[in-house]
């Protein structure tokens, strides 16, 4: 019984809530309500949340996943790769007849990471959607297309 209480308490300790609104005044009632229901601690404005960098300006809120992209390139050993100008080449073929990929989990994991990046990088959406259709039975051709897409990211980091 004590172990269960300890586990339950740990889960509460790692629970974070990010509230976003058009102004601080809009958020005060939400914050006050949460404070009446739970013991909360306001840690101020967020600058980084779930792998997304948050930057504010007079115009609005900018979302950036630069660090996530750099980690993805590093994990794929592509930090010094020759960049490509487009997410998919014009003659890209999603060939289902090429040899099957041996490590399906690696492809599945990579496509998942690419889908998460689509949240802030809409120009990869089409390519990622195409790749995601083959996560059950990926081929070497799909793996090559995924690496082509990864080589597009250095172009995004230049901005």
Short mmCIF file of C-alpha atoms in Angstrom, two decimals:
data_model
loop_
_atom_site.label_atom_id
_atom_site.label_comp_id
_atom_site.label_asym_id
_atom_site.label_seq_id
_atom_site.Cartn_x
_atom_site.Cartn_y
_atom_site.Cartn_z
CA UNK A 1 0.00 0.00 0.00
CA UNK A 2 2.79 2.45 0.81
CA UNK A 3 4.51 1.66 -2.47
CA UNK A 4 1.32 2.53 -4.37
CA UNK A 5 1.07 5.92 -2.61
CA UNK A 6 4.70 6.60 -3.40
CA UNK A 7 4.17 5.77 -7.06
CA UNK A 8 1.08 7.93 -7.22
CA UNK A 9 2.92 10.86 -5.68
CA UNK A 10 5.80 10.49 -8.17
CA UNK A 11 3.38 10.68 -11.04
CA UNK A 12 1.96 13.92 -9.71
CA UNK A 13 5.42 15.39 -9.27
CA UNK A 14 6.26 15.11 -12.96
CA UNK A 15 2.97 16.50 -14.24
CA UNK A 16 3.39 19.83 -16.04
CA UNK A 17 0.72 22.06 -17.53
CA UNK A 18 1.42 24.68 -20.15
CA UNK A 19 -1.23 27.36 -20.50
CA UNK A 20 -1.14 29.70 -23.48
CA UNK A 21 -3.39 32.67 -24.11
CA UNK A 22 -3.51 35.92 -26.01
CA UNK A 23 -2.66 37.87 -22.84
CA UNK A 24 -1.66 37.27 -19.23
CA UNK A 25 -5.02 38.69 -18.12
CA UNK A 26 -6.82 35.94 -20.04
CA UNK A 27 -4.81 33.28 -18.19
CA UNK A 28 -5.30 34.58 -14.64
CA UNK A 29 -8.77 33.00 -14.13
CA UNK A 30 -7.47 29.65 -15.40
CA UNK A 31 -4.44 29.84 -13.13
CA UNK A 32 -6.59 30.80 -10.12
CA UNK A 33 -9.00 27.91 -10.79
CA UNK A 34 -6.14 25.41 -11.06
CA UNK A 35 -4.69 26.78 -7.83
CA UNK A 36 -7.98 26.11 -6.00
CA UNK A 37 -8.03 22.51 -7.26
CA UNK A 38 -4.33 21.58 -7.00
CA UNK A 39 -1.11 22.67 -5.41
CA UNK A 40 0.61 24.41 -8.29
CA UNK A 41 3.80 26.37 -8.80
CA UNK A 42 4.02 29.05 -11.48
CA UNK A 43 7.48 28.83 -13.04
CA UNK A 44 6.91 31.76 -15.39
CA UNK A 45 7.00 31.94 -19.14
CA UNK A 46 8.01 28.80 -20.99
CA UNK A 47 10.93 28.98 -23.38
CA UNK A 48 11.10 25.28 -24.23
CA UNK A 49 8.33 22.66 -24.00
CA UNK A 50 8.20 19.06 -25.29
CA UNK A 51 11.11 19.61 -27.67
CA UNK A 52 9.70 22.86 -29.05
CA UNK A 53 11.43 26.19 -28.53
CA UNK A 54 8.97 29.02 -27.86
CA UNK A 55 9.99 32.55 -28.88
CA UNK A 56 7.75 35.55 -28.34
CA UNK A 57 7.62 38.79 -30.28
CA UNK A 58 5.19 41.67 -30.73
CA UNK A 59 3.73 39.81 -33.71
CA UNK A 60 3.11 36.50 -31.98
CA UNK A 61 4.59 33.23 -30.79
CA UNK A 62 7.16 31.39 -32.90
CA UNK A 63 7.68 27.65 -32.57
CA UNK A 64 11.03 26.12 -33.46
CA UNK A 65 12.43 22.59 -33.23
CA UNK A 66 16.03 23.38 -34.16
CA UNK A 67 17.49 21.33 -31.30
CA UNK A 68 15.24 18.39 -32.19
CA UNK A 69 16.40 18.56 -35.84
CA UNK A 70 20.06 18.70 -34.79
CA UNK A 71 19.56 15.64 -32.55
CA UNK A 72 17.81 13.80 -35.37
CA UNK A 73 20.65 14.57 -37.78
CA UNK A 74 23.22 13.56 -35.17
CA UNK A 75 21.44 10.28 -34.40
CA UNK A 76 21.39 9.53 -38.14
CA UNK A 77 25.08 10.50 -38.60
CA UNK A 78 24.07 13.23 -41.04
CA UNK A 79 25.36 16.36 -39.30
CA UNK A 80 27.85 17.04 -42.10
CA UNK A 81 25.76 15.71 -44.98
CA UNK A 82 25.41 17.34 -48.37
CA UNK A 83 22.03 19.12 -48.18
CA UNK A 84 19.28 18.72 -50.77
CA UNK A 85 16.92 21.50 -51.84
CA UNK A 86 13.63 19.59 -51.59
CA UNK A 87 12.15 17.01 -49.18
CA UNK A 88 11.62 14.57 -52.06
CA UNK A 89 13.32 14.50 -55.41
CA UNK A 90 11.17 14.87 -58.49
CA UNK A 91 11.82 11.28 -59.51
CA UNK A 92 11.22 9.74 -56.06
CA UNK A 93 9.75 6.28 -56.32
CA UNK A 94 8.16 4.56 -53.36
CA UNK A 95 9.14 1.19 -54.77
CA UNK A 96 7.47 -1.68 -52.94
CA UNK A 97 9.37 -4.21 -55.05
CA UNK A 98 12.85 -3.41 -53.72
CA UNK A 99 14.38 -5.59 -51.02
CA UNK A 100 12.74 -5.50 -47.61
CA UNK A 101 14.39 -3.46 -44.89
CA UNK A 102 15.96 -5.64 -42.20
CA UNK A 103 15.46 -3.25 -39.29
CA UNK A 104 11.78 -2.29 -39.52
CA UNK A 105 11.82 -0.75 -36.02
CA UNK A 106 14.46 1.79 -37.06
CA UNK A 107 12.30 2.93 -39.97
CA UNK A 108 9.20 3.04 -37.77
CA UNK A 109 11.03 5.13 -35.17
CA UNK A 110 12.43 7.51 -37.80
CA UNK A 111 9.01 8.08 -39.39
CA UNK A 112 7.56 8.78 -35.94
CA UNK A 113 10.22 11.40 -35.30
CA UNK A 114 9.55 12.95 -38.71
CA UNK A 115 5.81 13.08 -38.00
CA UNK A 116 6.52 14.94 -34.74
CA UNK A 117 8.62 17.44 -36.68
CA UNK A 118 5.72 18.10 -39.03
CA UNK A 119 4.11 20.05 -36.18
CA UNK A 120 6.46 22.98 -36.83
CA UNK A 121 7.78 22.09 -40.29
CA UNK A 122 4.84 21.80 -42.68
CA UNK A 123 7.07 21.59 -45.77
CA UNK A 124 7.94 17.98 -44.87
CA UNK A 125 4.31 16.92 -44.39
CA UNK A 126 3.79 15.39 -47.83
CA UNK A 127 7.06 13.44 -47.79
CA UNK A 128 6.45 12.21 -44.24
CA UNK A 129 2.89 11.19 -45.06
CA UNK A 130 4.14 9.22 -48.06
CA UNK A 131 6.78 7.44 -45.95
CA UNK A 132 4.31 6.67 -43.17
CA UNK A 133 2.24 4.56 -45.56
CA UNK A 134 5.05 1.99 -45.59
CA UNK A 135 5.88 1.57 -41.87
CA UNK A 136 4.45 -1.96 -41.82
CA UNK A 137 6.60 -3.28 -44.68
CA UNK A 138 9.38 -0.79 -45.48
CA UNK A 139 11.91 -1.47 -48.21
CA UNK A 140 15.45 -0.28 -48.84
CA UNK A 141 13.97 2.27 -51.27
CA UNK A 142 11.84 3.75 -48.48
CA UNK A 143 14.88 3.95 -46.21
CA UNK A 144 16.78 5.84 -48.93
CA UNK A 145 13.87 8.26 -49.36
CA UNK A 146 13.78 8.85 -45.60
CA UNK A 147 17.49 9.69 -45.66
CA UNK A 148 16.91 12.04 -48.59
CA UNK A 149 14.31 13.80 -46.45
CA UNK A 150 16.80 14.06 -43.57
CA UNK A 151 19.29 15.71 -45.91
CA UNK A 152 16.70 18.47 -46.48
CA UNK A 153 16.90 19.63 -42.84
CA UNK A 154 20.21 21.53 -43.07
CA UNK A 155 18.44 23.83 -45.57
CA UNK A 156 15.79 24.52 -42.92
CA UNK A 157 18.41 25.34 -40.29
CA UNK A 158 19.90 28.11 -42.43
CA UNK A 159 16.86 30.36 -41.87
#
